[in-house]
Short mmCIF file of C-alpha atoms in Angstrom, two decimals:
data_model
loop_
_atom_site.label_atom_id
_atom_site.label_comp_id
_atom_site.label_asym_id
_atom_site.label_seq_id
_atom_site.Cartn_x
_atom_site.Cartn_y
_atom_site.Cartn_z
CA ASP Y 257 -38.82 41.25 43.68
CA GLU Y 258 -40.61 38.79 41.47
CA LEU Y 259 -38.33 36.47 39.52
CA ASP Y 260 -38.15 37.07 35.79
CA ILE Y 261 -38.49 33.42 34.75
CA GLU Y 262 -38.03 34.16 31.06
CA ALA Y 263 -34.85 36.12 31.76
CA ILE Y 264 -33.47 33.19 33.77
CA ARG Y 265 -34.33 30.81 30.94
CA ARG Y 266 -32.52 33.06 28.48
CA LEU Y 267 -29.50 33.18 30.80
CA VAL Y 268 -29.43 29.37 31.19
CA LYS Y 269 -29.76 28.97 27.43
CA SER Y 270 -26.88 31.38 26.88
CA LEU Y 271 -24.62 29.64 29.42
CA CYS Y 272 -25.39 26.23 27.91
CA ARG Y 273 -23.51 27.26 24.80
CA PHE Y 274 -20.25 27.03 26.79
CA LEU Y 275 -20.90 23.47 28.00
CA PRO Y 276 -20.04 20.25 26.17
CA PRO Y 277 -23.06 19.08 24.12
CA GLY Y 278 -23.95 16.23 26.48
CA GLU Y 279 -23.84 18.42 29.59
CA ALA Y 280 -25.85 21.15 27.88
CA VAL Y 281 -28.63 18.69 27.14
CA LYS Y 282 -28.73 17.47 30.76
CA SER Y 283 -28.40 20.92 32.39
CA ARG Y 284 -31.23 22.48 30.52
CA GLY Y 285 -33.43 19.45 30.05
CA LEU Y 286 -33.26 19.93 26.32
CA PHE Y 287 -34.88 17.53 23.89
CA ASP Y 288 -37.11 16.02 26.57
CA SER Y 289 -39.99 16.30 24.10
CA ARG Y 290 -42.21 13.37 23.42
CA ALA Y 291 -40.99 11.05 20.70
CA ASP Y 292 -43.62 12.29 18.27
CA GLU Y 293 -42.21 15.84 18.63
CA LEU Y 294 -38.69 14.75 17.59
CA GLU Y 295 -38.07 14.80 13.84
CA PHE Y 296 -35.47 12.50 12.34
CA ILE Y 297 -33.31 14.44 9.85
CA LYS Y 298 -30.47 12.14 8.72
CA SER Y 299 -28.11 9.33 9.74
CA SER Y 300 -24.51 9.00 8.51
CA PRO Y 301 -21.75 6.45 9.25
CA MET Y 302 -19.12 7.97 11.55
CA GLY Y 303 -17.10 5.13 13.14
CA GLY Y 304 -14.56 4.59 10.35
CA ALA Y 305 -13.93 8.31 9.89
CA TYR Y 306 -13.64 8.74 13.67
CA ILE Y 307 -10.81 6.21 14.13
CA LEU Y 308 -8.98 7.48 11.02
CA ARG Y 309 -9.12 11.05 12.36
CA LYS Y 310 -7.81 10.01 15.77
CA LEU Y 311 -4.90 8.12 14.18
CA TRP Y 312 -4.26 11.08 11.85
CA GLU Y 313 -3.92 13.33 14.90
CA ARG Y 314 -1.82 10.75 16.78
CA LEU Y 315 0.68 10.76 13.92
CA GLY Y 316 0.77 14.54 14.19
CA LEU Y 317 -0.27 15.10 10.59
CA ASP Y 318 -2.76 17.81 11.55
CA LYS Y 319 0.05 19.74 13.31
CA VAL Y 320 2.57 19.22 10.50
CA ILE Y 321 0.16 20.60 7.92
CA ALA Y 322 -1.00 23.40 10.24
CA GLY Y 323 2.64 24.37 10.84
CA ALA Y 324 3.35 24.54 7.13
CA LEU Y 325 0.21 26.65 6.65
CA LYS Y 326 1.35 29.37 9.07
CA GLU Y 327 3.48 31.03 6.41
CA ARG Y 328 0.67 30.91 3.85
CA GLU Y 329 -2.51 32.93 3.61
CA PHE Y 330 -4.92 30.11 2.88
CA ARG Y 331 -8.56 30.75 3.61
CA THR Y 332 -9.58 27.23 2.66
CA PRO Y 333 -9.66 24.27 5.12
CA VAL Y 334 -6.51 22.69 3.64
CA GLU Y 335 -5.76 20.22 6.43
CA TRP Y 336 -9.33 18.94 6.60
CA ALA Y 337 -9.50 18.75 2.80
CA ILE Y 338 -6.37 16.55 2.74
CA PHE Y 339 -7.79 14.35 5.50
CA ALA Y 340 -11.12 14.10 3.65
CA MET Y 341 -9.37 12.71 0.55
CA VAL Y 342 -7.31 10.26 2.63
CA ALA Y 343 -10.38 9.08 4.56
CA ASN Y 344 -12.34 8.70 1.33
CA ARG Y 345 -9.63 6.39 -0.06
CA ALA Y 346 -9.87 4.20 3.03
CA LEU Y 347 -13.66 4.22 3.43
CA SER Y 348 -15.34 4.73 0.06
CA PRO Y 349 -12.83 5.36 -2.76
CA ASP Y 350 -14.11 7.71 -5.44
CA SER Y 351 -13.03 10.56 -7.70
CA LYS Y 352 -12.05 13.94 -6.24
CA ARG Y 353 -15.25 15.39 -7.70
CA ALA Y 354 -17.29 12.82 -5.79
CA VAL Y 355 -15.48 13.50 -2.50
CA GLU Y 356 -17.27 16.83 -2.14
CA GLU Y 357 -20.70 15.14 -2.17
CA TRP Y 358 -19.44 12.24 -0.03
CA VAL Y 359 -18.35 14.61 2.74
CA GLU Y 360 -21.62 16.54 2.56
CA GLU Y 361 -24.08 13.64 2.29
CA ASP Y 362 -22.59 10.22 3.00
CA VAL Y 363 -20.27 10.39 6.03
CA ALA Y 364 -19.97 12.12 9.40
CA LEU Y 365 -16.37 13.24 8.89
CA GLY Y 366 -16.28 15.85 11.66
CA ASN Y 367 -15.06 18.69 9.44
CA PRO Y 368 -15.82 22.08 11.06
CA GLU Y 369 -16.64 23.78 7.76
CA PRO Y 370 -17.81 22.72 4.28
CA ILE Y 371 -15.29 21.28 1.81
CA CYS Y 372 -15.74 21.92 -1.91
CA LEU Y 373 -13.95 20.64 -5.01
CA GLN Y 374 -11.64 23.66 -5.32
CA HIS Y 375 -10.54 23.14 -1.71
CA LEU Y 376 -9.53 19.59 -2.63
CA TYR Y 377 -7.46 20.62 -5.65
CA ARG Y 378 -5.68 23.37 -3.71
CA ALA Y 379 -5.03 20.93 -0.89
CA MET Y 380 -3.48 18.43 -3.34
CA ASP Y 381 -1.10 21.09 -4.63
CA PHE Y 382 -0.17 22.10 -1.08
CA LEU Y 383 0.39 18.48 -0.03
CA LEU Y 384 2.79 17.87 -2.90
CA GLU Y 385 4.80 20.98 -1.98
CA HIS Y 386 5.38 19.45 1.47
CA GLU Y 387 5.66 15.81 0.34
CA GLU Y 388 9.09 15.16 1.86
CA GLU Y 389 8.18 16.76 5.19
CA VAL Y 390 4.90 14.87 5.48
CA GLN Y 391 6.36 11.46 4.59
CA LYS Y 392 9.27 11.92 6.97
CA GLU Y 393 6.94 12.90 9.83
CA VAL Y 394 4.72 9.89 9.14
CA PHE Y 395 7.73 7.57 9.33
CA PHE Y 396 9.12 8.94 12.61
CA ALA Y 397 5.69 9.11 14.25
CA THR Y 398 4.91 5.53 13.20
CA ALA Y 399 8.33 4.28 14.33
CA ASP Y 400 7.75 5.94 17.71
CA LEU Y 401 4.19 4.59 17.97
CA PHE Y 402 5.30 0.99 17.45
CA ASN Y 403 8.79 1.38 18.93
CA LEU Y 404 10.14 0.15 15.61
CA GLU Y 405 13.79 -0.53 14.98
CA VAL Y 406 13.96 -0.33 11.23
CA ASP Y 407 16.66 -2.92 10.61
CA LEU Y 408 15.11 -4.26 7.40
CA VAL Y 409 13.72 -2.07 4.63
CA PHE Y 410 11.76 -3.83 1.89
CA PHE Y 411 11.49 -2.09 -1.47
CA ASP Y 412 9.65 -2.99 -4.65
CA THR Y 413 7.88 -1.30 -7.54
CA THR Y 414 4.59 -1.67 -9.35
CA SER Y 415 2.91 0.11 -12.21
CA THR Y 416 -0.53 1.60 -12.59
CA TYR Y 417 -2.06 2.55 -15.91
CA ILE Y 418 -3.55 5.92 -16.83
CA GLU Y 419 -6.93 6.30 -18.53
CA ARG Y 420 -5.72 7.88 -21.79
CA ASP Y 421 -4.54 6.65 -25.16
CA GLU Y 422 -1.23 8.49 -25.60
CA GLU Y 423 1.91 8.87 -23.51
CA ASP Y 424 3.55 12.20 -22.65
CA GLU Y 425 6.57 13.32 -24.63
CA GLU Y 426 8.05 14.35 -21.30
CA GLY Y 427 6.51 13.51 -17.96
CA LEU Y 428 5.21 10.60 -15.93
CA ARG Y 429 2.71 8.98 -18.29
CA ARG Y 430 4.86 6.72 -20.44
CA TYR Y 431 4.60 3.27 -21.99
CA GLY Y 432 6.63 0.61 -20.17
CA TYR Y 433 6.57 -2.91 -18.76
CA SER Y 434 3.04 -3.18 -17.34
CA LYS Y 435 2.65 -5.22 -14.14
CA ASP Y 436 -1.11 -4.70 -14.61
CA LYS Y 437 -0.97 -6.52 -17.98
CA ARG Y 438 -2.09 -3.34 -19.79
CA PRO Y 439 0.74 -2.55 -22.24
CA ASP Y 440 -1.79 -0.69 -24.42
CA LEU Y 441 -2.03 2.18 -21.92
CA PRO Y 442 0.57 4.66 -20.64
CA GLN Y 443 1.44 4.20 -16.99
CA VAL Y 444 3.40 5.48 -14.00
CA VAL Y 445 5.75 3.42 -11.84
CA ILE Y 446 5.26 3.49 -8.07
CA GLY Y 447 8.00 2.54 -5.62
CA LEU Y 448 7.20 1.61 -2.03
CA ALA Y 449 9.44 0.96 0.97
CA VAL Y 450 7.95 -0.84 3.99
CA THR Y 451 9.20 -2.16 7.34
CA ARG Y 452 9.22 -5.84 8.34
CA GLU Y 453 5.86 -5.16 10.05
CA GLY Y 454 4.36 -4.06 6.74
CA ILE Y 455 4.21 -0.38 7.74
CA PRO Y 456 4.87 1.87 4.70
CA VAL Y 457 7.98 4.05 5.03
CA ARG Y 458 7.95 6.11 1.84
CA CYS Y 459 6.56 6.12 -1.68
CA TRP Y 460 7.90 7.34 -5.02
CA VAL Y 461 6.18 8.13 -8.33
CA LEU Y 462 8.31 7.67 -11.46
CA PRO Y 463 7.86 7.80 -15.25
CA GLY Y 464 6.17 4.71 -16.65
CA ASN Y 465 9.26 3.61 -18.60
CA THR Y 466 11.53 3.51 -15.51
CA SER Y 467 13.25 0.14 -15.07
CA ASP Y 468 13.56 -1.44 -11.62
CA MET Y 469 17.34 -1.40 -11.93
CA LYS Y 470 17.40 2.42 -12.04
CA THR Y 471 15.39 2.95 -8.84
CA VAL Y 472 17.88 1.74 -6.24
CA GLU Y 473 20.16 4.80 -6.17
CA MET Y 474 17.14 7.10 -5.79
CA VAL Y 475 15.75 5.10 -2.85
CA LYS Y 476 19.09 5.03 -1.01
CA ARG Y 477 19.57 8.78 -1.60
CA ASP Y 478 16.08 9.81 -0.53
CA LEU Y 479 16.19 7.83 2.73
CA LYS Y 480 19.62 9.16 3.65
CA GLY Y 481 19.37 11.14 6.88
CA TRP Y 482 16.23 9.34 8.07
CA LYS Y 483 18.29 7.91 10.95
CA LEU Y 484 17.61 4.33 9.96
CA SER Y 485 19.49 1.88 12.18
CA ARG Y 486 21.89 -0.74 10.82
CA CYS Y 487 19.87 -1.29 7.71
CA ILE Y 488 19.55 -4.30 5.42
CA TRP Y 489 17.87 -3.59 2.09
CA VAL Y 490 15.63 -6.35 0.77
CA MET Y 491 14.83 -6.23 -2.95
CA ASP Y 492 13.85 -8.67 -5.66
CA ARG Y 493 15.97 -9.97 -8.51
CA GLY Y 494 14.91 -7.18 -10.88
CA MET Y 495 17.09 -4.74 -8.92
CA ASN Y 496 20.14 -6.99 -8.60
CA SER Y 497 23.23 -5.67 -10.38
CA GLU Y 498 26.86 -5.24 -9.33
CA GLU Y 499 26.45 -1.46 -9.35
CA ASN Y 500 23.39 -1.63 -7.10
CA ARG Y 501 25.03 -4.09 -4.71
CA ILE Y 502 27.97 -1.71 -4.24
CA MET Y 503 25.60 1.21 -3.73
CA LEU Y 504 23.55 -0.58 -1.08
CA GLN Y 505 26.70 -1.41 0.91
CA ARG Y 506 27.83 2.21 1.15
CA ALA Y 507 27.83 3.76 4.64
CA GLY Y 508 27.66 0.35 6.31
CA GLY Y 509 24.50 -0.87 4.63
CA HIS Y 510 23.77 -4.45 3.64
CA TYR Y 511 21.41 -6.28 1.29
CA ILE Y 512 19.36 -9.41 0.72
CA LEU Y 513 18.67 -9.70 -3.01
CA GLY Y 514 16.96 -12.25 -5.19
CA GLU Y 515 19.06 -13.86 -7.93
CA LYS Y 516 17.87 -14.89 -11.37
CA LEU Y 517 17.97 -18.68 -11.54
CA ARG Y 518 18.54 -18.58 -15.28
CA ASP Y 519 21.14 -15.80 -15.23
CA ALA Y 520 23.52 -16.10 -18.18
CA SER Y 521 26.46 -15.17 -15.90
CA GLY Y 522 26.36 -18.68 -14.48
CA ASN Y 523 26.36 -17.65 -10.80
CA TYR Y 524 23.30 -19.74 -10.19
CA LYS Y 525 24.88 -22.86 -11.72
CA GLU Y 526 27.90 -22.67 -9.44
CA ALA Y 527 25.77 -21.91 -6.36
CA LEU Y 528 23.23 -24.66 -7.06
CA SER Y 529 25.86 -27.26 -7.93
CA CYS Y 530 27.70 -26.86 -4.61
CA ARG Y 531 27.17 -29.79 -2.30
CA GLY Y 532 25.70 -29.36 1.14
CA ARG Y 533 22.76 -30.27 3.30
CA TYR Y 534 19.53 -28.33 3.51
CA HIS Y 535 18.42 -27.20 6.96
CA ASP Y 536 14.76 -26.98 7.93
CA VAL Y 537 13.58 -23.45 8.76
CA ARG Y 538 9.87 -24.15 8.98
CA GLU Y 539 7.34 -26.34 7.21
CA ASN Y 540 7.96 -26.25 3.44
CA LEU Y 541 11.05 -24.06 3.82
CA LYS Y 542 14.61 -25.41 3.70
CA VAL Y 543 17.87 -23.49 3.22
CA LYS Y 544 21.45 -24.23 2.19
CA GLU Y 545 24.31 -21.72 2.45
CA VAL Y 546 26.87 -21.49 -0.36
CA THR Y 547 29.98 -19.31 -0.82
CA VAL Y 548 31.32 -18.73 -4.33
CA GLY Y 549 34.66 -17.12 -5.18
CA SER Y 550 37.22 -15.54 -2.86
CA GLY Y 551 38.61 -12.13 -1.97
CA GLU Y 552 36.81 -9.24 -3.65
CA ARG Y 553 34.93 -11.69 -5.87
CA ARG Y 554 33.53 -13.61 -2.92
CA ARG Y 555 29.74 -13.93 -2.97
CA ARG Y 556 27.51 -15.46 -0.32
CA PHE Y 557 24.39 -17.24 -1.56
CA VAL Y 558 21.44 -18.90 0.13
CA VAL Y 559 19.61 -21.63 -1.79
CA VAL Y 560 16.00 -21.81 -0.62
CA TYR Y 561 13.89 -24.90 -1.28
CA ASN Y 562 10.11 -25.27 -0.88
CA PRO Y 563 8.98 -28.92 -1.35
CA ASP Y 564 5.35 -27.91 -1.78
CA GLN Y 565 6.27 -25.42 -4.51
CA ALA Y 566 8.46 -28.07 -6.16
CA GLY Y 567 5.38 -30.26 -6.60
CA LYS Y 568 3.46 -27.37 -8.14
CA ASP Y 569 6.34 -26.54 -10.50
CA ARG Y 570 6.49 -30.17 -11.65
CA LYS Y 571 2.75 -30.29 -12.40
CA THR Y 572 2.92 -26.98 -14.28
CA ARG Y 573 5.81 -28.25 -16.42
CA GLU Y 574 4.01 -31.53 -17.19
CA LYS Y 575 0.98 -29.57 -18.43
CA THR Y 576 3.26 -27.36 -20.54
CA LEU Y 577 5.01 -30.37 -22.10
CA GLN Y 578 1.64 -31.95 -22.90
CA ARG Y 579 0.56 -28.71 -24.56
CA ILE Y 580 3.81 -28.64 -26.57
CA GLU Y 581 3.26 -32.17 -27.85
CA GLU Y 582 -0.27 -31.30 -28.93
CA THR Y 583 1.01 -28.18 -30.70
CA LEU Y 584 3.79 -30.14 -32.46
CA ASP Y 585 1.18 -32.58 -33.78
CA THR Y 586 -0.77 -29.73 -35.39
CA LEU Y 587 2.45 -28.28 -36.87
CA GLY Y 588 2.92 -31.40 -38.95
CA GLU Y 589 -0.37 -30.69 -40.71
CA GLN Y 590 0.65 -27.12 -41.71
CA LYS Y 591 2.61 -26.08 -44.78
CA GLY Y 592 4.27 -23.00 -46.24
CA LYS Y 593 4.02 -19.61 -44.51
CA ALA Y 594 1.50 -20.85 -41.97
CA HIS Y 595 3.94 -23.54 -40.83
CA LYS Y 596 6.87 -21.11 -40.63
CA LYS Y 597 4.81 -18.58 -38.68
CA SER Y 598 3.67 -21.23 -36.18
CA VAL Y 599 7.25 -22.45 -35.70
CA CYS Y 600 8.50 -18.93 -34.92
CA ALA Y 601 5.63 -18.33 -32.49
CA LEU Y 602 6.31 -21.60 -30.68
CA LEU Y 603 10.07 -21.07 -30.35
CA SER Y 604 9.60 -17.53 -29.03
CA HIS Y 605 6.80 -18.51 -26.63
CA ARG Y 606 7.69 -17.37 -23.10
CA THR Y 607 6.95 -20.73 -21.48
CA MET Y 608 6.91 -23.42 -24.17
CA GLY Y 609 10.00 -22.08 -25.95
CA ARG Y 610 12.07 -22.88 -22.86
CA TYR Y 611 11.77 -26.63 -23.53
CA LEU Y 612 12.33 -26.67 -27.32
CA LYS Y 613 15.21 -26.97 -29.74
CA GLN Y 614 15.35 -26.73 -33.52
CA LEU Y 615 17.35 -29.28 -35.48
CA LYS Y 616 19.46 -28.41 -38.54
CA SER Y 617 16.68 -29.84 -40.65
CA GLY Y 618 14.34 -27.19 -39.23
CA LYS Y 619 12.32 -29.69 -37.25
CA ILE Y 620 11.32 -28.72 -33.69
CA LYS Y 621 11.44 -31.17 -30.83
CA ILE Y 622 11.41 -31.18 -27.04
CA ASP Y 623 14.90 -30.66 -25.59
CA ARG Y 624 15.11 -33.30 -22.86
CA ALA Y 625 18.35 -31.78 -21.50
CA LYS Y 626 16.53 -28.50 -20.90
CA VAL Y 627 13.66 -30.36 -19.25
CA LYS Y 628 16.13 -32.06 -16.91
CA ALA Y 629 17.79 -28.73 -16.11
CA GLU Y 630 14.42 -27.21 -15.25
CA GLU Y 631 13.60 -30.17 -13.00
CA SER Y 632 16.66 -29.31 -10.90
CA LEU Y 633 15.19 -25.84 -10.23
CA ASP Y 634 11.79 -27.01 -9.00
CA GLY Y 635 10.78 -25.28 -5.76
CA LYS Y 636 14.04 -23.33 -5.51
CA TYR Y 637 15.00 -19.70 -5.47
CA LEU Y 638 18.39 -18.15 -4.93
CA LEU Y 639 19.33 -15.26 -2.65
CA THR Y 640 22.54 -13.33 -2.13
CA THR Y 641 23.40 -11.33 0.98
CA SER Y 642 26.32 -9.12 1.96
CA ASP Y 643 25.79 -9.56 5.71
CA ASP Y 644 27.90 -12.42 7.08
CA SER Y 645 26.34 -12.01 10.53
CA LEU Y 646 22.92 -12.86 9.09
CA SER Y 647 22.11 -16.57 9.23
CA ALA Y 648 20.88 -18.35 6.12
CA GLU Y 649 17.57 -18.92 7.92
CA ASP Y 650 17.13 -15.21 8.70
CA ALA Y 651 18.05 -14.26 5.14
CA ALA Y 652 15.37 -16.60 3.76
CA LEU Y 653 12.72 -15.40 6.22
CA GLY Y 654 13.68 -11.79 5.57
CA TYR Y 655 13.27 -12.22 1.83
CA LYS Y 656 9.89 -13.92 2.29
CA GLN Y 657 8.75 -10.75 4.06
CA LEU Y 658 9.18 -8.93 0.76
CA LEU Y 659 5.64 -10.23 0.25
CA GLU Y 660 4.59 -7.40 2.61
CA VAL Y 661 5.30 -4.94 -0.20
CA GLU Y 662 3.24 -7.01 -2.61
CA ARG Y 663 0.43 -7.08 -0.04
CA ALA Y 664 0.68 -3.29 0.27
CA PHE Y 665 0.42 -2.92 -3.51
CA ARG Y 666 -2.65 -5.18 -3.55
CA THR Y 667 -4.26 -3.01 -0.87
CA LEU Y 668 -3.45 0.14 -2.86
CA LYS Y 669 -4.98 -1.27 -6.03
CA THR Y 670 -8.01 -3.01 -4.53
CA THR Y 671 -9.14 -1.74 -1.11
CA LEU Y 672 -7.96 1.85 -1.69
CA GLU Y 673 -8.64 1.78 -5.46
CA LEU Y 674 -5.47 3.54 -6.58
CA ARG Y 675 -6.77 3.30 -10.13
CA PRO Y 676 -8.37 4.39 -12.33
CA VAL Y 677 -6.20 7.51 -12.48
CA TYR Y 678 -7.82 10.28 -14.50
CA HIS Y 679 -5.52 13.17 -13.52
CA ARG Y 680 -3.68 14.81 -16.41
CA LYS Y 681 -1.03 16.90 -14.64
CA ASP Y 682 2.06 15.17 -13.26
CA ASP Y 683 1.75 16.99 -9.93
CA ARG Y 684 -1.84 15.85 -9.49
CA ILE Y 685 -0.84 12.24 -10.26
CA ARG Y 686 1.92 12.45 -7.64
CA ALA Y 687 -0.49 13.97 -5.11
CA HIS Y 688 -3.08 11.25 -5.82
CA VAL Y 689 -0.52 8.51 -5.11
CA LEU Y 690 0.62 10.30 -1.94
CA ILE Y 691 -2.98 10.45 -0.70
CA CYS Y 692 -3.31 6.69 -1.31
CA PHE Y 693 0.00 6.18 0.55
CA LEU Y 694 -1.25 8.10 3.60
CA ALA Y 695 -4.46 6.06 3.58
CA LEU Y 696 -2.36 2.88 3.42
CA VAL Y 697 -0.37 3.97 6.49
CA LEU Y 698 -3.57 4.48 8.53
CA VAL Y 699 -5.03 1.19 7.30
CA ARG Y 700 -1.87 -0.76 8.18
CA ILE Y 701 -1.77 0.77 11.68
CA CYS Y 702 -5.38 -0.29 12.25
CA GLU Y 703 -4.69 -3.81 11.03
CA ARG Y 704 -1.51 -4.20 13.08
CA GLN Y 705 -3.07 -2.99 16.33
CA THR Y 706 -6.35 -4.90 16.04
CA GLY Y 707 -5.28 -8.09 14.26
CA LEU Y 708 -8.23 -7.64 11.87
CA SER Y 709 -8.34 -6.87 8.15
CA TRP Y 710 -9.24 -3.31 7.21
CA ASN Y 711 -12.33 -4.50 5.35
CA ARG Y 712 -13.56 -6.10 8.59
CA ILE Y 713 -12.68 -3.05 10.72
CA ARG Y 714 -14.42 -0.72 8.27
CA ALA Y 715 -17.58 -2.84 8.18
CA ILE Y 716 -17.81 -2.99 11.99
CA MET Y 717 -16.99 0.64 12.71
CA ASP Y 718 -19.20 2.16 10.02
CA ARG Y 719 -22.20 0.68 11.80
CA ILE Y 720 -21.67 3.50 14.30
CA HIS Y 721 -23.86 6.29 12.95
CA LEU Y 722 -24.28 9.95 13.77
CA VAL Y 723 -28.01 10.65 13.90
CA THR Y 724 -29.53 14.14 13.60
CA PHE Y 725 -32.83 14.94 15.34
CA GLU Y 726 -34.74 18.21 15.50
CA SER Y 727 -37.27 19.47 18.06
CA LYS Y 728 -38.64 22.77 19.30
CA ASP Y 729 -35.32 23.37 21.12
CA GLY Y 730 -33.11 22.94 18.07
CA ARG Y 731 -31.00 20.18 16.57
CA ILE Y 732 -29.05 17.46 18.34
CA LEU Y 733 -26.43 15.16 16.79
CA GLN Y 734 -26.13 11.90 18.70
CA ARG Y 735 -24.24 8.69 17.95
CA THR Y 736 -25.72 5.23 18.10
CA GLU Y 737 -24.88 2.90 20.98
CA LEU Y 738 -21.60 1.01 20.69
CA THR Y 739 -21.52 -2.77 20.41
CA PRO Y 740 -18.94 -4.83 22.36
CA GLU Y 741 -17.15 -5.50 19.05
CA GLN Y 742 -16.86 -1.77 18.30
CA SER Y 743 -15.70 -1.01 21.83
CA ASN Y 744 -13.04 -3.72 21.55
CA ILE Y 745 -11.63 -2.21 18.36
CA LEU Y 746 -11.45 1.23 19.99
CA LYS Y 747 -9.72 -0.30 23.00
CA LYS Y 748 -7.10 -2.05 20.86
CA LEU Y 749 -6.46 1.20 18.99
CA ASN Y 750 -6.27 3.08 22.31
CA ILE Y 751 -8.95 5.50 21.07
CA PRO Y 752 -11.64 6.83 23.45
CA HIS Y 753 -15.32 6.30 22.74
CA PRO Y 754 -16.80 9.13 20.70
CA PRO Y 755 -19.08 11.37 22.82
CA LYS Y 756 -22.67 10.19 22.87
CA VAL Y 757 -23.99 13.69 22.14
CA CYS Y 758 -21.68 15.16 19.52
CA LYS Y 759 -23.27 18.53 18.83
CA VAL Y 760 -26.22 20.70 19.87
CA ASN Y 761 -27.58 23.58 17.77
CA LEU Y 762 -30.03 25.60 19.86
CA LYS Y 763 -32.80 27.69 18.38
CA GLY Y 764 -33.09 31.35 19.22
#
């Protein structure tokens, strides 16, 4: 019998649908057209999204969300919608409305179906419902990935303002102490716990008028049951109170806390006045251990001294004193209400007022005793710790790592563009912060495993593009060739190269 060539071709074409895209192209000799018969359709960056997706799956977030979805009748791509918002924060931060267009036009995300704005809002609501589960899974997966022993937990807070003029009567958006220097706008307070490696552990979103002192009990309660090892809590001086110190020591916990050098209680005076030699820890870092009191009132302090910072403090004070003298000269030329107003402003000034005193006659002059007292504090900060097994050197180095939280906040506010926040509902604000937190986790993992900044990683990897061509056979989606630099990043992240031919859409 004569062979039915067309039938065989149809059979081969049909079978090719079951092969990986690259093999299908080779097996059938697809897209062997001349270059002038291939039409270029589009090119989108894919490298950054590709590594974020692989890390997302390595942390098991796709499975956690899929598991939670089993009991729900969602017809929308919730898991991919959540990932799209997280990836957008890391790659090209924009509003939720803009994410829809970004996924469609500006990135090769890999989503199997379209994602629209309503999908994003539903996904945010779903994510918030499972906030505790998701954050806990992220922590355990990350701890397993890096074989982390979480012996130090660093906690700090920041604020971020909301783009509206009025605060809520009840809710998150409240006026409070603004760390963004925007007291004119309502804000929310964000708490963040990180490991000594700078990996985020958990985040919290609190009303904008929440004081640092009130956050400690919540943090200890929420992380209870997370199977943290012998844990030392590291927090700054804004969270240091007797009540909080007792709370942090419950269940065998310990703390390293900053102390206020100008605390009216006088602890700092006794600790700083104790004699003893400083020991070198590293360049520009010296420590001295001091014990104050006995029995239940015993407190262990570590005086930390930075010679380089001492020089900077001295220069700053000299400039302030010069400014005071210039201001005092102008005061002598004023009379009446103007003079009285200027005097009040000067005495209450946050920096200059520290060095002034007012005589019985009403005259203001520089208080040389206060200047001398300030000189004794140059380059110093004071720590207290409850752990006697922790050396003074380790306490100082541990506290310095609190800068990891500050670095995380900077990344949230700059690289990931946490603000502006335009959401009105409390739940949407919480979900927005949680999305930024998840992006921060992925970014920190990339940085830790590659030794590069995220901005550098993103720039290198987004030069990998997914290119779409069309010919008489159909469409083919093929990535660009990898550079040695891109291959090295993938190797360090233990992520395989993306397939060269990513997708084939055959005609007919």
